[in-house]
PDB file of C-alpha atoms in Angstrom:
ATOM      1  CA  MET A   1     -48.914 -50.615  -6.051  1.00 90.00           C
ATOM      2  CA  LEU A   2     -45.933 -48.525  -5.101  1.00 97.00           C
ATOM      3  CA  VAL A   3     -42.484 -49.924  -4.437  1.00 98.00           C
ATOM      4  CA  ALA A   4     -39.281 -48.095  -4.245  1.00 98.00           C
ATOM      5  CA  GLY A   5     -35.745 -47.789  -4.572  1.00 98.00           C
ATOM      6  CA  ILE A   6     -33.053 -45.454  -2.212  1.00 98.00           C
ATOM      7  CA  ASP A   7     -29.767 -45.940  -3.118  1.00 98.00           C
ATOM      8  CA  ILE A   8     -27.618 -44.080  -0.110  1.00 97.00           C
ATOM      9  CA  GLY A   9     -24.358 -43.644  -1.529  1.00 92.00           C
ATOM     10  CA  SER A  10     -21.062 -41.139   0.026  1.00 88.00           C
ATOM     11  CA  GLY A  11     -21.962 -38.064  -1.231  1.00 88.00           C
ATOM     12  CA  THR A  12     -25.947 -37.873  -2.686  1.00 94.00           C
ATOM     13  CA  THR A  13     -28.928 -39.937  -1.733  1.00 97.00           C
ATOM     14  CA  LYS A  14     -31.298 -40.694  -4.471  1.00 98.00           C
ATOM     15  CA  CYS A  15     -34.848 -42.555  -4.490  1.00 98.00           C
ATOM     16  CA  ILE A  16     -36.853 -43.831  -7.746  1.00 98.00           C
ATOM     17  CA  ILE A  17     -40.664 -44.797  -6.977  1.00 98.00           C
ATOM     18  CA  VAL A  18     -41.988 -47.161  -9.357  1.00 98.00           C
ATOM     19  CA  ASP A  19     -45.327 -48.714  -9.679  1.00 97.00           C
ATOM     20  CA  GLY A  20     -46.696 -52.512 -10.408  1.00 95.00           C
ATOM     21  CA  ASP A  21     -46.254 -52.133 -13.940  1.00 96.00           C
ATOM     22  CA  GLY A  22     -42.533 -50.900 -13.073  1.00 97.00           C
ATOM     23  CA  HIS A  23     -42.910 -47.295 -14.635  1.00 98.00           C
ATOM     24  CA  VAL A  24     -41.378 -44.699 -12.810  1.00 98.00           C
ATOM     25  CA  ARG A  25     -43.723 -42.062 -10.329  1.00 98.00           C
ATOM     26  CA  GLY A  26     -41.704 -40.431  -9.176  1.00 98.00           C
ATOM     27  CA  ARG A  27     -37.692 -39.603  -8.223  1.00 98.00           C
ATOM     28  CA  ALA A  28     -35.333 -37.629  -5.844  1.00 98.00           C
ATOM     29  CA  ALA A  29     -31.894 -37.180  -5.508  1.00 98.00           C
ATOM     30  CA  ILE A  30     -30.461 -34.791  -2.036  1.00 97.00           C
ATOM     31  CA  ARG A  31     -27.098 -34.847  -0.267  1.00 95.00           C
ATOM     32  CA  THR A  32     -26.456 -37.734   1.677  1.00 95.00           C
ATOM     33  CA  LYS A  33     -26.429 -36.968   6.058  1.00 93.00           C
ATOM     34  CA  ALA A  34     -24.487 -38.720   8.609  1.00 94.00           C
ATOM     35  CA  ASP A  35     -27.791 -40.290   9.628  1.00 96.00           C
ATOM     36  CA  PHE A  36     -28.735 -42.388   7.083  1.00 97.00           C
ATOM     37  CA  GLU A  37     -31.923 -43.069   8.070  1.00 97.00           C
ATOM     38  CA  LYS A  38     -33.365 -39.655   8.215  1.00 97.00           C
ATOM     39  CA  VAL A  39     -32.184 -38.923   4.791  1.00 98.00           C
ATOM     40  CA  SER A  40     -33.678 -42.251   3.404  1.00 98.00           C
ATOM     41  CA  GLN A  41     -36.696 -40.678   4.465  1.00 97.00           C
ATOM     42  CA  GLU A  42     -35.754 -37.334   3.599  1.00 98.00           C
ATOM     43  CA  VAL A  43     -35.387 -38.314  -0.215  1.00 98.00           C
ATOM     44  CA  LEU A  44     -38.711 -41.423   0.102  1.00 98.00           C
ATOM     45  CA  GLU A  45     -40.727 -37.820   1.242  1.00 97.00           C
ATOM     46  CA  ALA A  46     -39.080 -36.219  -1.894  1.00 98.00           C
ATOM     47  CA  ALA A  47     -39.709 -38.833  -4.671  1.00 98.00           C
ATOM     48  CA  LYS A  48     -43.271 -38.853  -3.068  1.00 97.00           C
ATOM     49  CA  ALA A  49     -44.163 -35.247  -3.825  1.00 97.00           C
ATOM     50  CA  GLU A  50     -42.047 -35.372  -6.731  1.00 97.00           C
ATOM     51  CA  GLY A  51     -44.406 -37.904  -8.395  1.00 97.00           C
ATOM     52  CA  GLY A  52     -47.326 -36.057  -6.658  1.00 96.00           C
ATOM     53  CA  LEU A  53     -47.873 -39.073  -4.737  1.00 96.00           C
ATOM     54  CA  ALA A  54     -47.515 -37.834  -1.513  1.00 87.00           C
ATOM     55  CA  ASN A  55     -51.023 -39.353  -0.006  1.00 88.00           C
ATOM     56  CA  GLU A  56     -50.298 -42.742  -1.256  1.00 91.00           C
ATOM     57  CA  GLU A  57     -48.304 -45.636   0.541  1.00 92.00           C
ATOM     58  CA  VAL A  58     -45.066 -47.387  -0.959  1.00 96.00           C
ATOM     59  CA  ALA A  59     -45.348 -50.961  -0.080  1.00 96.00           C
ATOM     60  CA  TYR A  60     -42.267 -52.220  -0.278  1.00 97.00           C
ATOM     61  CA  VAL A  61     -38.545 -50.525  -0.111  1.00 98.00           C
ATOM     62  CA  ALA A  62     -35.649 -51.569  -1.096  1.00 98.00           C
ATOM     63  CA  THR A  63     -31.994 -50.138  -0.445  1.00 98.00           C
ATOM     64  CA  THR A  64     -28.515 -50.184  -1.961  1.00 98.00           C
ATOM     65  CA  GLY A  65     -25.667 -48.152  -1.647  1.00 95.00           C
ATOM     66  CA  LEU A  66     -23.330 -47.525   1.284  1.00 92.00           C
ATOM     67  CA  GLY A  67     -25.992 -46.975   3.999  1.00 94.00           C
ATOM     68  CA  ARG A  68     -28.049 -50.164   2.932  1.00 96.00           C
ATOM     69  CA  TYR A  69     -28.363 -51.576   6.061  1.00 96.00           C
ATOM     70  CA  ALA A  70     -28.676 -48.524   7.742  1.00 96.00           C
ATOM     71  CA  VAL A  71     -32.472 -48.206   6.836  1.00 97.00           C
ATOM     72  CA  SER A  72     -34.890 -49.575   9.687  1.00 97.00           C
ATOM     73  CA  PHE A  73     -37.699 -49.356   6.790  1.00 97.00           C
ATOM     74  CA  ARG A  74     -36.312 -51.493   4.090  1.00 98.00           C
ATOM     75  CA  ASP A  75     -37.926 -54.812   2.873  1.00 98.00           C
ATOM     76  CA  ILE A  76     -34.672 -55.658   0.958  1.00 98.00           C
ATOM     77  CA  GLN A  77     -31.038 -54.571   0.447  1.00 98.00           C
ATOM     78  CA  ILE A  78     -29.331 -55.401  -2.381  1.00 98.00           C
ATOM     79  CA  THR A  79     -26.181 -54.251  -3.519  1.00 97.00           C
ATOM     80  CA  ASP A  80     -25.182 -51.756  -5.563  1.00 94.00           C
ATOM     81  CA  LEU A  81     -23.488 -53.703  -8.273  1.00 96.00           C
ATOM     82  CA  THR A  82     -26.341 -55.838  -8.652  1.00 97.00           C
ATOM     83  CA  CYS A  83     -28.676 -52.617  -8.775  1.00 98.00           C
ATOM     84  CA  GLY A  84     -26.315 -50.505 -10.465  1.00 97.00           C
ATOM     85  CA  ALA A  85     -26.587 -53.731 -13.354  1.00 97.00           C
ATOM     86  CA  ARG A  86     -29.988 -54.167 -13.731  1.00 98.00           C
ATOM     87  CA  GLY A  87     -30.856 -50.078 -13.661  1.00 98.00           C
ATOM     88  CA  ALA A  88     -28.715 -49.568 -16.721  1.00 98.00           C
ATOM     89  CA  ALA A  89     -29.322 -52.903 -18.776  1.00 97.00           C
ATOM     90  CA  THR A  90     -32.832 -51.012 -18.464  1.00 97.00           C
ATOM     91  CA  VAL A  91     -32.857 -48.202 -19.678  1.00 97.00           C
ATOM     92  CA  VAL A  92     -30.292 -49.129 -22.095  1.00 97.00           C
ATOM     93  CA  PRO A  93     -31.137 -52.579 -23.412  1.00 96.00           C
ATOM     94  CA  SER A  94     -27.803 -52.436 -25.749  1.00 95.00           C
ATOM     95  CA  THR A  95     -25.761 -52.795 -22.469  1.00 96.00           C
ATOM     96  CA  ARG A  96     -23.345 -55.233 -22.239  1.00 97.00           C
ATOM     97  CA  TYR A  97     -20.676 -53.248 -19.855  1.00 98.00           C
ATOM     98  CA  VAL A  98     -21.227 -50.650 -17.115  1.00 98.00           C
ATOM     99  CA  LEU A  99     -19.129 -48.288 -16.130  1.00 97.00           C
ATOM    100  CA  ASP A 100     -19.941 -46.542 -12.446  1.00 95.00           C
ATOM    101  CA  ILE A 101     -18.192 -43.960 -11.842  1.00 90.00           C
ATOM    102  CA  GLY A 102     -19.065 -43.036  -8.331  1.00 83.00           C
ATOM    103  CA  ALA A 103     -17.907 -39.934  -5.311  1.00 77.00           C
ATOM    104  CA  GLN A 104     -16.402 -43.001  -3.473  1.00 78.00           C
ATOM    105  CA  CYS A 105     -15.467 -45.537  -5.784  1.00 83.00           C
ATOM    106  CA  SER A 106     -15.373 -46.458  -9.688  1.00 90.00           C
ATOM    107  CA  ARG A 107     -16.259 -49.586 -11.060  1.00 93.00           C
ATOM    108  CA  ALA A 108     -16.629 -52.016 -14.345  1.00 96.00           C
ATOM    109  CA  ILE A 109     -19.280 -54.341 -14.661  1.00 97.00           C
ATOM    110  CA  LYS A 110     -19.686 -56.854 -17.324  1.00 98.00           C
ATOM    111  CA  LEU A 111     -23.028 -57.806 -17.364  1.00 97.00           C
ATOM    112  CA  ARG A 112     -25.024 -60.915 -18.276  1.00 94.00           C
ATOM    113  CA  GLU A 113     -28.222 -61.905 -20.129  1.00 88.00           C
ATOM    114  CA  GLY A 114     -31.160 -60.333 -18.149  1.00 87.00           C
ATOM    115  CA  GLY A 115     -28.948 -57.479 -16.834  1.00 92.00           C
ATOM    116  CA  LYS A 116     -26.634 -59.749 -14.049  1.00 95.00           C
ATOM    117  CA  VAL A 117     -23.800 -58.508 -13.023  1.00 97.00           C
ATOM    118  CA  LYS A 118     -21.028 -61.899 -14.667  1.00 97.00           C
ATOM    119  CA  GLU A 119     -17.755 -59.788 -14.026  1.00 97.00           C
ATOM    120  CA  PHE A 120     -17.094 -56.787 -12.084  1.00 96.00           C
ATOM    121  CA  HIS A 121     -13.522 -55.107 -11.503  1.00 94.00           C
ATOM    122  CA  MET A 122     -13.488 -51.783  -9.100  1.00 90.00           C
ATOM    123  CA  ASN A 123     -11.313 -49.096  -8.090  1.00 80.00           C
ATOM    124  CA  GLU A 124     -11.351 -48.106  -4.413  1.00 59.00           C
ATOM    125  CA  LYS A 125      -8.119 -48.267  -3.351  1.00 58.00           C
ATOM    126  CA  CYS A 126      -7.882 -44.407  -4.531  1.00 59.00           C
ATOM    127  CA  ALA A 127      -9.798 -41.834  -4.627  1.00 55.00           C
ATOM    128  CA  ALA A 128      -8.353 -40.150  -8.041  1.00 54.00           C
ATOM    129  CA  GLY A 129     -10.396 -42.399 -10.043  1.00 58.00           C
ATOM    130  CA  SER A 130     -13.349 -41.286  -8.420  1.00 71.00           C
ATOM    131  CA  GLY A 131     -16.067 -37.991  -8.700  1.00 76.00           C
ATOM    132  CA  GLY A 132     -14.606 -37.294  -4.950  1.00 78.00           C
ATOM    133  CA  PHE A 133     -11.677 -36.303  -6.553  1.00 81.00           C
ATOM    134  CA  LEU A 134     -13.438 -34.135  -9.331  1.00 85.00           C
ATOM    135  CA  GLU A 135     -15.186 -32.306  -5.909  1.00 84.00           C
ATOM    136  CA  ARG A 136     -11.829 -31.298  -3.989  1.00 83.00           C
ATOM    137  CA  ALA A 137     -10.159 -30.837  -8.130  1.00 86.00           C
ATOM    138  CA  ALA A 138     -13.286 -27.801  -8.565  1.00 88.00           C
ATOM    139  CA  LYS A 139     -12.384 -26.288  -5.252  1.00 86.00           C
ATOM    140  CA  TYR A 140      -8.520 -25.754  -5.885  1.00 85.00           C
ATOM    141  CA  LEU A 141      -9.340 -24.512  -9.515  1.00 91.00           C
ATOM    142  CA  GLU A 142     -12.259 -22.613  -7.573  1.00 91.00           C
ATOM    143  CA  VAL A 143     -15.146 -23.728  -9.914  1.00 93.00           C
ATOM    144  CA  THR A 144     -18.083 -25.060  -8.876  1.00 93.00           C
ATOM    145  CA  VAL A 145     -18.853 -29.163  -9.462  1.00 90.00           C
ATOM    146  CA  ALA A 146     -21.843 -28.024 -12.898  1.00 90.00           C
ATOM    147  CA  ASP A 147     -19.139 -25.971 -14.451  1.00 94.00           C
ATOM    148  CA  ILE A 148     -16.780 -28.809 -15.078  1.00 94.00           C
ATOM    149  CA  GLY A 149     -18.158 -30.614 -17.955  1.00 94.00           C
ATOM    150  CA  PRO A 150     -18.622 -27.282 -19.798  1.00 95.00           C
ATOM    151  CA  MET A 151     -15.348 -26.073 -19.054  1.00 96.00           C
ATOM    152  CA  SER A 152     -13.147 -29.456 -19.939  1.00 96.00           C
ATOM    153  CA  LEU A 153     -14.758 -29.860 -23.130  1.00 95.00           C
ATOM    154  CA  ARG A 154     -13.187 -25.961 -24.165  1.00 96.00           C
ATOM    155  CA  ALA A 155      -9.583 -27.340 -23.837  1.00 95.00           C
ATOM    156  CA  GLY A 156      -7.859 -26.509 -26.583  1.00 94.00           C
ATOM    157  CA  LYS A 157      -4.721 -28.727 -25.183  1.00 95.00           C
ATOM    158  CA  PRO A 158      -5.278 -30.990 -22.281  1.00 94.00           C
ATOM    159  CA  GLN A 159      -2.818 -31.233 -19.280  1.00 92.00           C
ATOM    160  CA  ALA A 160      -1.966 -35.245 -18.532  1.00 87.00           C
ATOM    161  CA  ILE A 161      -2.600 -35.893 -15.010  1.00 84.00           C
ATOM    162  CA  SER A 162       0.286 -38.416 -14.482  1.00 74.00           C
ATOM    163  CA  SER A 163      -0.215 -39.419 -10.526  1.00 65.00           C
ATOM    164  CA  VAL A 164      -2.323 -42.437  -9.278  1.00 57.00           C
ATOM    165  CA  CYS A 165      -2.144 -41.188  -5.519  1.00 67.00           C
ATOM    166  CA  ALA A 166      -5.148 -38.653  -5.124  1.00 66.00           C
ATOM    167  CA  VAL A 167      -2.455 -36.802  -3.206  1.00 71.00           C
ATOM    168  CA  LEU A 168      -0.121 -36.377  -5.209  1.00 75.00           C
ATOM    169  CA  ALA A 169      -2.222 -36.000  -8.616  1.00 76.00           C
ATOM    170  CA  GLU A 170      -3.454 -32.890  -6.139  1.00 80.00           C
ATOM    171  CA  SER A 171      -0.398 -31.618  -5.902  1.00 85.00           C
ATOM    172  CA  GLU A 172       0.148 -31.869  -9.781  1.00 87.00           C
ATOM    173  CA  ILE A 173      -2.973 -29.428 -10.062  1.00 88.00           C
ATOM    174  CA  ILE A 174      -1.115 -27.031  -7.777  1.00 87.00           C
ATOM    175  CA  ASN A 175       1.762 -27.124  -9.548  1.00 90.00           C
ATOM    176  CA  HIS A 176      -0.544 -26.053 -12.853  1.00 91.00           C
ATOM    177  CA  ILE A 177      -1.812 -23.909 -11.549  1.00 90.00           C
ATOM    178  CA  SER A 178       1.286 -22.187 -10.633  1.00 91.00           C
ATOM    179  CA  GLU A 179       2.803 -22.632 -14.297  1.00 94.00           C
ATOM    180  CA  GLY A 180      -0.271 -21.017 -15.558  1.00 94.00           C
ATOM    181  CA  VAL A 181      -2.064 -24.051 -17.505  1.00 94.00           C
ATOM    182  CA  SER A 182      -5.875 -22.967 -18.041  1.00 95.00           C
ATOM    183  CA  VAL A 183      -8.590 -24.381 -15.737  1.00 95.00           C
ATOM    184  CA  GLU A 184      -9.641 -26.304 -18.349  1.00 96.00           C
ATOM    185  CA  ASN A 185      -6.568 -27.983 -20.255  1.00 96.00           C
ATOM    186  CA  ILE A 186      -6.521 -29.005 -16.355  1.00 95.00           C
ATOM    187  CA  LEU A 187     -10.288 -29.988 -16.260  1.00 94.00           C
ATOM    188  CA  ARG A 188      -9.435 -31.958 -19.413  1.00 95.00           C
ATOM    189  CA  GLY A 189      -6.582 -33.162 -18.426  1.00 93.00           C
ATOM    190  CA  ILE A 190      -8.452 -35.200 -15.437  1.00 91.00           C
ATOM    191  CA  HIS A 191     -11.386 -36.123 -17.052  1.00 93.00           C
ATOM    192  CA  ASN A 192      -8.562 -38.017 -19.213  1.00 93.00           C
ATOM    193  CA  SER A 193      -6.903 -39.340 -16.442  1.00 88.00           C
ATOM    194  CA  LEU A 194     -10.336 -41.010 -15.120  1.00 89.00           C
ATOM    195  CA  ALA A 195     -10.895 -42.227 -18.513  1.00 93.00           C
ATOM    196  CA  ASP A 196      -7.507 -44.210 -18.134  1.00 91.00           C
ATOM    197  CA  ARG A 197      -8.551 -46.008 -14.952  1.00 89.00           C
ATOM    198  CA  ALA A 198     -11.680 -46.296 -16.644  1.00 92.00           C
ATOM    199  CA  LEU A 199     -10.212 -48.176 -19.657  1.00 94.00           C
ATOM    200  CA  SER A 200      -8.017 -50.389 -17.728  1.00 92.00           C
ATOM    201  CA  MET A 201     -10.663 -51.831 -15.124  1.00 94.00           C
ATOM    202  CA  LEU A 202     -13.079 -52.473 -18.348  1.00 96.00           C
ATOM    203  CA  THR A 203     -10.208 -54.212 -20.064  1.00 96.00           C
ATOM    204  CA  ARG A 204      -9.876 -56.459 -16.986  1.00 96.00           C
ATOM    205  CA  VAL A 205     -13.281 -57.455 -17.220  1.00 97.00           C
ATOM    206  CA  GLY A 206     -13.019 -58.058 -21.176  1.00 95.00           C
ATOM    207  CA  LEU A 207     -14.712 -55.083 -22.626  1.00 96.00           C
ATOM    208  CA  ASP A 208     -15.851 -55.417 -26.033  1.00 93.00           C
ATOM    209  CA  GLY A 209     -19.411 -54.051 -26.393  1.00 93.00           C
ATOM    210  CA  ASP A 210     -21.414 -51.343 -25.706  1.00 96.00           C
ATOM    211  CA  VAL A 211     -20.683 -48.977 -22.111  1.00 98.00           C
ATOM    212  CA  THR A 212     -23.220 -47.741 -20.219  1.00 98.00           C
ATOM    213  CA  LEU A 213     -22.087 -44.926 -17.919  1.00 98.00           C
ATOM    214  CA  ILE A 214     -23.687 -44.462 -14.562  1.00 97.00           C
ATOM    215  CA  GLY A 215     -23.196 -42.028 -11.197  1.00 93.00           C
ATOM    216  CA  GLY A 216     -22.619 -38.899 -10.697  1.00 90.00           C
ATOM    217  CA  VAL A 217     -20.033 -38.224 -13.319  1.00 92.00           C
ATOM    218  CA  ALA A 218     -22.218 -39.081 -15.722  1.00 94.00           C
ATOM    219  CA  LEU A 219     -23.746 -35.987 -15.809  1.00 93.00           C
ATOM    220  CA  GLN A 220     -20.043 -33.997 -17.087  1.00 93.00           C
ATOM    221  CA  GLU A 221     -20.220 -33.752 -20.630  1.00 95.00           C
ATOM    222  CA  GLY A 222     -16.612 -33.892 -20.445  1.00 95.00           C
ATOM    223  CA  MET A 223     -15.766 -36.787 -18.600  1.00 95.00           C
ATOM    224  CA  VAL A 224     -18.657 -38.807 -21.376  1.00 96.00           C
ATOM    225  CA  ALA A 225     -15.910 -37.415 -24.099  1.00 96.00           C
ATOM    226  CA  ALA A 226     -12.563 -38.467 -23.152  1.00 95.00           C
ATOM    227  CA  LEU A 227     -14.369 -41.838 -22.221  1.00 96.00           C
ATOM    228  CA  ARG A 228     -16.018 -41.826 -26.055  1.00 96.00           C
ATOM    229  CA  GLU A 229     -12.765 -41.107 -27.223  1.00 95.00           C
ATOM    230  CA  LYS A 230     -11.014 -43.393 -24.983  1.00 95.00           C
ATOM    231  CA  LEU A 231     -12.521 -46.574 -25.247  1.00 95.00           C
ATOM    232  CA  GLY A 232     -13.249 -46.889 -28.278  1.00 92.00           C
ATOM    233  CA  VAL A 233     -16.690 -48.335 -28.134  1.00 95.00           C
ATOM    234  CA  PRO A 234     -20.360 -47.237 -27.583  1.00 96.00           C
ATOM    235  CA  VAL A 235     -21.059 -44.756 -24.573  1.00 97.00           C
ATOM    236  CA  HIS A 236     -24.415 -44.674 -23.757  1.00 98.00           C
ATOM    237  CA  VAL A 237     -25.805 -42.099 -20.908  1.00 98.00           C
ATOM    238  CA  PRO A 238     -29.093 -42.392 -19.037  1.00 97.00           C
ATOM    239  CA  GLU A 239     -31.148 -39.869 -19.209  1.00 96.00           C
ATOM    240  CA  HIS A 240     -30.724 -39.742 -14.795  1.00 97.00           C
ATOM    241  CA  PRO A 241     -27.129 -41.142 -14.997  1.00 97.00           C
ATOM    242  CA  HIS A 242     -27.392 -40.363 -10.830  1.00 96.00           C
ATOM    243  CA  LEU A 243     -30.322 -42.612 -10.335  1.00 98.00           C
ATOM    244  CA  THR A 244     -29.775 -45.753 -12.260  1.00 98.00           C
ATOM    245  CA  ALA A 245     -29.216 -47.693  -9.024  1.00 97.00           C
ATOM    246  CA  ALA A 246     -32.171 -46.400  -7.583  1.00 98.00           C
ATOM    247  CA  LEU A 247     -33.887 -47.765 -10.331  1.00 98.00           C
ATOM    248  CA  GLY A 248     -32.358 -50.952 -10.227  1.00 98.00           C
ATOM    249  CA  ALA A 249     -33.434 -51.262  -6.791  1.00 98.00           C
ATOM    250  CA  ALA A 250     -36.341 -50.413  -7.493  1.00 98.00           C
ATOM    251  CA  LEU A 251     -37.373 -52.746 -10.586  1.00 98.00           C
ATOM    252  CA  LEU A 252     -35.883 -55.872  -7.993  1.00 98.00           C
ATOM    253  CA  GLY A 253     -37.601 -55.009  -5.131  1.00 98.00           C
ATOM    254  CA  LEU A 254     -40.686 -54.731  -7.428  1.00 98.00           C
ATOM    255  CA  GLN A 255     -39.487 -58.741  -8.954  1.00 96.00           C
ATOM    256  CA  ARG A 256     -39.207 -59.991  -4.884  1.00 96.00           C
ATOM    257  CA  LEU A 257     -42.971 -58.047  -3.900  1.00 96.00           C
ATOM    258  CA  ARG A 258     -44.171 -59.695  -7.274  1.00 94.00           C
ATOM    259  CA  LYS A 259     -42.879 -63.023  -6.206  1.00 92.00           C
ATOM    260  CA  MET A 260     -43.961 -62.849  -2.301  1.00 90.00           C
ATOM    261  CA  SER A 261     -47.712 -61.900  -3.763  1.00 86.00           C
ATOM    262  CA  MET A 262     -47.704 -64.855  -6.085  1.00 84.00           C
ATOM    263  CA  ALA A 263     -46.303 -67.254  -3.459  1.00 84.00           C
ATOM    264  CA  THR A 264     -48.963 -66.170  -0.521  1.00 82.00           C
ATOM    265  CA  ALA A 265     -52.137 -66.146  -3.300  1.00 76.00           C
ATOM    266  CA  ALA A 266     -50.559 -69.844  -4.016  1.00 63.00           C
TER     267      ALA A 266
END
C-alpha cells in the first residue's frame, strides 16, 4: 500500500510517497506551473520513478499547499499548517515550534502533543518576509539562489536591511550595491532581516523551545546561521526541509486511509 503527499507551493511542487508502515519510498520536487493538476501528476510520477515504483499503484493521495484544491485525483486535501506541523514533528521529535519560510509567505507554528497545531502566526502581507524576496534579491545581485547561502556565510560586516516593505527593501539593496557594499554583506543583511521577522512571529506564539525550520529557504546555510544567532534556542533543519509538508500530507493521508480501512472491516 502506497500513499502520496503532494505539496503544491507557489514556487515548487513536492511529493513524498510512503508505504503502509510510514516509511518514505520515493520523493521529488519540481517547479510549480500554472496547471496545478498537470504539475501534481508530473511530480507524483517523478517520485515514483525516484523510488523505483513506476509499476506500483498509489492507493491514496493527499494534497496540501496553495494548489491543494486544484488536483482532481486527490482523495483528501489538508492545510499546509497541519501538514508542516506533522512532518516537522515526525522528523524532529523534539520540535515545539515550526518556522516555515516559503516562497510566498512565512509562518510560525506552536505545536501540542502529537505534532498538532496549537497556535500560529503568519506573515503574508508583504513578500519581504518570504523566500520569493530572496529570489528577487539574487537577480539584483546577479547570483544564483544556490549561491545565496554560502555567500551569506562569508559576510564580514552584514549590511542591515531596515525596510519592512519588499519594494522599499529592493530599493535599499540597489542603493547598497551602488555604494559598493559587498554582495556577501548584503545577503547576510537580508538573512538577518528575515531572522528578525521570524523572531517576531515566533515571539507572538510564545517561543520557549526547540524550533524546526522547514521550507526551501532552510536549504540556505546563511539563513540557518542567522536564525541560530537571533533566536537563542536550538534550531533544527531536517535532511529534506523543503519536503516536510509533503511528508506530513503523506503521513496524514496514511492515517486517514487506515481509519477508513478499519471502518470498512468493522
